[in-house]
């Protein structure tokens, strides 16, 4: 693998890494990330093909329908760059299967990325950040730590994954995706969810405040907990947030008029 | 100012970067800082973050625009700070958050329309340039699309803030005395509504039982006057897990030490 002569310079690869931040721009229902993917590869196409027909043919290849997780798309970008480079060098005369290689990878990679980033990591870290804010409700100078912790932890992993995927894809190192996929089945992700539940419960309890002597605050705590679980259950039966918000506002309106929620 | 910055931050949702600076939790304090009150921006951002945390940008879904909602709510509240020291503060915050929440849904619908019509138009142009191998024109489309989307975000945030500002102020000043309790309650209830919505993001399976465990354990520790211990334990374990996840991926470290068993069934 290493004995191949590279046609591309580091500069083109660096440009692709930077352009990968725009892969979702111009996302359309017709071909999804197709334009974004092509936009990322433009510096490579420009370098590898000097004739008009070669460039047009490469552009057509990468303007096919494509959609995957935006961070892990870097891996497929890396693979595509390697294929195009190999074709330009003359090692791989037929590149007509490149779109089908991309399509075969985009589904599994989207599954890994969506589970890891959108479903597990982002909600968890956001919750962690919000918890810091809610616990320092009257002291915003400390509450600001919440968004900072969220941004720092999330982007540390996000940027690292983007870089590793791009380099791994270019070098044909499939272990990168395997390693990411293994995370979904590890107990650490399960532990992440357990901690999230504990965190939601703890933050809700801290917002309720102390129960007080003789359990005077217990009805208030029970009401808050019931409200939270009802909202979660309602979202399971496809009640939209808009409807839920309208319902809560109406309940408050009724409660405010009758005077039984004013002391919440 | 709020709309200018909010429009730019909203680009991070999908069009560019995805560093999560568009999340309400980050967007709120940034706009709050620019408009002179970080604390209010932080409070609005935290509530809207919870309310929107169950909305995922997966596949072809276009969720409500949470960053635009945050920009609108923060701008409405901080455009005129005279209410912030008064009793009407909670009413203003509650009404602004609800109004902007629905504006976020509207912005999401508009974004959907953008993907169906405007971006398809860009795609057709891209296809015609691709046929001719015109690379510089193809590259330019990216910036045109980004500019147009920024203009859409900014205009929507600006118009929503202006349209909402006067009616919300009028409603707050004309409110009957009994309704102050309502809005105060609503503002206090919103974090619980948000926490409930956030649970959607984690699913509701067997692990759901950890929710009452966390709730009652913290209440219990609180009744003993040791709420600080509960908070420290939970926040430390959450931060520890994040660090472990990072180490696991970066260095291939196994958890627990000793390694994972060979892949079996399931």
Coordinates of C-alpha atoms in Angstrom, one line a residue, chain B residues 2-262:
Chain B
X2 CA -29.4 39.1 17.8
X3 CA -30.8 38.2 14.3
X4 CA -27.4 38.9 12.6
X5 CA -25.5 36.6 14.9
X6 CA -28.4 34.1 15.3
X7 CA -28.6 33.8 11.5
X8 CA -24.9 33.0 11.3
X9 CA -24.9 30.6 14.2
X10 CA -28.0 28.8 12.7
X11 CA -25.8 27.8 9.7
X12 CA -24.0 25.5 12.0
X13 CA -27.1 23.4 12.4
X14 CA -26.7 21.7 9.0
X15 CA -25.1 23.8 6.3
X16 CA -21.6 24.3 7.8
X17 CA -19.3 22.9 10.4
X18 CA -21.7 21.3 12.9
X19 CA -19.6 22.3 15.8
X20 CA -22.8 22.6 17.8
X21 CA -22.4 26.3 18.3
X22 CA -26.0 26.4 16.9
X23 CA -27.4 24.5 19.9
X24 CA -29.6 26.7 22.1
X25 CA -27.3 26.0 25.0
X26 CA -24.4 27.8 23.2
X27 CA -26.4 30.2 21.0
X28 CA -28.4 31.6 23.9
X29 CA -25.4 32.9 26.0
X30 CA -23.6 34.2 22.9
X31 CA -26.5 36.3 21.9
X32 CA -27.2 37.2 25.5
X33 CA -23.6 38.4 25.8
X34 CA -23.9 40.6 22.7
X35 CA -27.2 42.1 24.0
X36 CA -25.8 42.7 27.5
X37 CA -27.3 39.9 29.6
X38 CA -25.5 36.5 29.6
X39 CA -27.7 35.1 32.4
X40 CA -31.0 35.6 30.6
X41 CA -29.5 34.2 27.3
X42 CA -28.2 31.2 29.3
X43 CA -31.6 30.5 30.9
X44 CA -33.5 30.7 27.6
X45 CA -30.8 28.6 25.9
X46 CA -31.0 25.9 28.6
X47 CA -34.8 25.6 28.4
X48 CA -34.9 25.6 24.6
X49 CA -32.0 23.0 24.5
X50 CA -34.0 20.6 26.7
X51 CA -37.2 21.2 24.6
X52 CA -35.4 20.5 21.4
X53 CA -33.0 17.8 22.5
X54 CA -35.2 15.0 21.3
X55 CA -35.3 16.4 17.7
X56 CA -32.7 14.6 15.6
X57 CA -31.4 15.6 12.2
X58 CA -31.4 12.1 10.9
X59 CA -32.0 11.0 7.3
X60 CA -34.4 13.3 5.5
X61 CA -35.9 14.8 8.7
X62 CA -35.9 18.5 9.2
X63 CA -36.5 19.3 12.9
X64 CA -37.5 22.7 14.2
X65 CA -34.8 25.3 14.0
X66 CA -33.8 25.5 17.7
X67 CA -31.0 28.1 17.2
X68 CA -33.3 30.5 15.4
X69 CA -35.9 30.1 18.2
X70 CA -33.2 30.9 20.8
X71 CA -32.1 34.0 18.8
X72 CA -35.7 35.2 18.6
X73 CA -36.5 34.6 22.3
X74 CA -33.3 36.2 23.5
X75 CA -33.7 39.2 21.2
X76 CA -37.4 39.8 22.3
X77 CA -36.5 39.7 26.0
X78 CA -33.3 41.8 25.8
X79 CA -34.4 44.4 23.2
X80 CA -35.9 46.4 26.1
X81 CA -34.5 45.4 29.5
X82 CA -36.9 47.5 31.5
X83 CA -39.0 44.5 32.4
X84 CA -36.2 42.4 33.7
X85 CA -36.2 43.9 37.1
X86 CA -39.9 43.8 37.5
X87 CA -42.4 41.2 38.5
X88 CA -43.4 40.8 34.8
X89 CA -40.0 39.2 34.0
X90 CA -41.3 35.6 34.2
X91 CA -44.3 36.4 32.1
X92 CA -42.0 38.0 29.5
X93 CA -39.6 35.0 29.5
X94 CA -42.4 32.4 29.4
X95 CA -44.3 34.1 26.6
X96 CA -41.2 34.7 24.6
X97 CA -40.0 31.1 24.9
X98 CA -43.4 29.8 23.8
X99 CA -43.6 32.2 20.9
X100 CA -40.1 31.5 19.7
X101 CA -40.6 27.7 20.1
X102 CA -43.4 27.9 17.6
X103 CA -41.3 30.2 15.4
X104 CA -38.6 27.5 15.4
X105 CA -41.2 25.0 14.1
X106 CA -42.1 27.4 11.4
X107 CA -38.4 27.9 10.5
X108 CA -38.0 24.1 10.3
X109 CA -40.9 24.0 7.8
X110 CA -39.3 26.7 5.7
X111 CA -36.0 24.8 5.8
X112 CA -37.8 21.8 4.5
X113 CA -39.2 23.9 1.6
X114 CA -35.6 25.1 1.0
X115 CA -34.4 21.6 0.6
X116 CA -37.3 20.7 -1.6
X117 CA -37.2 23.7 -4.0
X118 CA -34.2 26.0 -3.6
X119 CA -31.5 23.4 -3.1
X120 CA -32.9 21.3 -5.9
X121 CA -32.5 24.3 -8.2
X122 CA -28.9 24.6 -7.0
X123 CA -28.4 20.9 -7.7
X124 CA -29.7 21.3 -11.3
X125 CA -27.2 24.1 -11.8
X126 CA -24.5 21.9 -10.4
X127 CA -25.4 19.1 -12.8
X128 CA -25.2 21.4 -15.8
X129 CA -21.7 22.7 -14.6
X130 CA -20.6 19.1 -14.0
X131 CA -21.5 18.1 -17.5
X132 CA -19.1 20.7 -18.8
X133 CA -16.4 20.1 -16.1
X134 CA -16.6 23.7 -14.9
X135 CA -15.0 23.3 -11.5
X136 CA -14.8 26.9 -10.3
X137 CA -18.5 27.5 -11.0
X138 CA -19.3 24.3 -9.1
X139 CA -17.3 25.6 -6.1
X140 CA -19.0 29.0 -6.3
X141 CA -22.4 27.3 -5.8
X142 CA -21.4 26.4 -2.3
X143 CA -20.9 30.0 -1.2
X144 CA -24.0 31.1 -3.1
X145 CA -26.1 28.5 -1.2
X146 CA -24.5 29.5 2.1
X147 CA -25.2 33.2 1.5
X148 CA -28.8 32.6 0.6
X149 CA -29.3 30.4 3.6
X150 CA -27.8 33.0 5.9
X151 CA -30.1 35.6 4.3
X152 CA -33.1 33.3 5.0
X153 CA -32.0 32.7 8.6
X154 CA -31.4 36.4 9.3
X155 CA -34.6 37.6 7.7
X156 CA -36.7 35.1 9.5
X157 CA -35.1 35.8 12.9
X158 CA -35.4 39.5 12.4
X159 CA -39.0 39.5 11.2
X160 CA -40.0 37.0 14.0
X161 CA -38.4 39.1 16.7
X162 CA -40.0 42.3 15.4
X163 CA -43.4 40.7 14.9
X164 CA -43.3 39.2 18.4
X165 CA -41.8 42.1 20.3
X166 CA -44.7 44.5 20.5
X167 CA -47.6 42.1 20.9
X168 CA -45.7 40.2 23.7
X169 CA -44.9 43.5 25.5
X170 CA -48.5 44.6 25.1
X171 CA -49.8 41.2 26.5
X172 CA -47.4 41.3 29.4
X173 CA -48.4 44.9 30.4
X174 CA -52.2 44.2 30.0
X175 CA -52.1 40.9 31.9
X176 CA -54.7 40.7 34.8
X177 CA -53.1 40.2 38.2
X178 CA -54.2 36.5 38.5
X179 CA -52.3 35.6 35.4
X180 CA -48.9 36.5 36.9
X181 CA -49.1 33.3 38.9
X182 CA -49.7 31.4 35.7
X183 CA -46.7 32.8 33.8
X184 CA -44.5 32.4 36.8
X185 CA -45.6 28.8 37.1
X186 CA -45.2 28.2 33.4
X187 CA -41.6 29.6 33.4
X188 CA -40.8 27.4 36.4
X189 CA -42.5 24.3 34.9
X190 CA -40.7 24.7 31.5
X191 CA -37.5 23.0 32.7
X192 CA -39.5 19.9 33.7
X193 CA -41.3 19.9 30.4
X194 CA -37.8 20.2 28.8
X195 CA -36.4 17.4 30.8
X196 CA -39.4 15.2 29.9
X197 CA -38.8 16.0 26.2
X198 CA -35.1 15.3 26.6
X199 CA -35.9 11.8 27.7
X200 CA -37.2 11.1 24.2
X201 CA -33.6 11.3 23.0
X202 CA -32.5 8.4 25.2
X203 CA -35.5 6.2 24.4
X204 CA -37.7 4.6 27.1
X205 CA -36.6 1.0 27.7
X206 CA -35.6 -1.0 30.8
X207 CA -33.0 1.6 31.6
X208 CA -35.8 4.1 32.2
X209 CA -36.0 2.9 35.8
X210 CA -32.8 4.8 36.6
X211 CA -34.8 8.0 36.3
X212 CA -36.8 7.5 39.5
X213 CA -33.6 6.1 41.1
X214 CA -31.8 9.4 40.4
X215 CA -34.8 11.5 41.4
X216 CA -35.5 9.8 44.7
X217 CA -31.8 9.4 45.7
X218 CA -31.2 13.1 45.1
X219 CA -34.4 14.0 47.0
X220 CA -33.3 11.8 49.9
X221 CA -29.8 13.2 50.0
X222 CA -31.4 16.6 49.8
X223 CA -33.6 15.9 52.8
X224 CA -30.4 15.0 54.7
X225 CA -29.0 18.3 53.6
X226 CA -26.4 16.6 51.3
X227 CA -27.6 17.6 47.9
X228 CA -24.0 18.8 47.1
X229 CA -22.8 15.1 47.4
X230 CA -25.5 13.9 44.9
X231 CA -24.7 16.6 42.4
X232 CA -20.9 15.9 42.7
X233 CA -21.3 12.2 42.3
X234 CA -23.6 12.4 39.2
X235 CA -21.6 15.2 37.5
X236 CA -18.3 13.4 38.2
X237 CA -19.5 10.1 36.8
X238 CA -21.0 11.8 33.7
X239 CA -17.7 13.6 33.0
X240 CA -15.7 10.3 33.7
X241 CA -17.8 8.4 31.2
X242 CA -17.2 11.0 28.5
X243 CA -13.5 10.8 29.1
X244 CA -13.6 7.0 29.0
X245 CA -15.5 7.1 25.7
X246 CA -12.8 9.3 24.3
X247 CA -10.0 7.1 25.5
X248 CA -11.7 4.0 24.3
X249 CA -11.9 5.3 20.8
X250 CA -8.5 7.1 20.7
X251 CA -6.3 4.4 22.3
X252 CA -8.5 1.4 21.9
X253 CA -8.6 1.0 25.7
X254 CA -11.1 -1.5 26.9
X255 CA -13.6 -1.0 29.7
X256 CA -13.5 -2.7 32.1
X257 CA -9.8 -3.5 32.0
X258 CA -9.2 -7.0 30.7
X259 CA -10.7 -6.4 27.4
X260 CA -13.8 -7.4 25.5
X261 CA -14.7 -10.9 24.9
X262 CA -14.5 -12.3 21.3

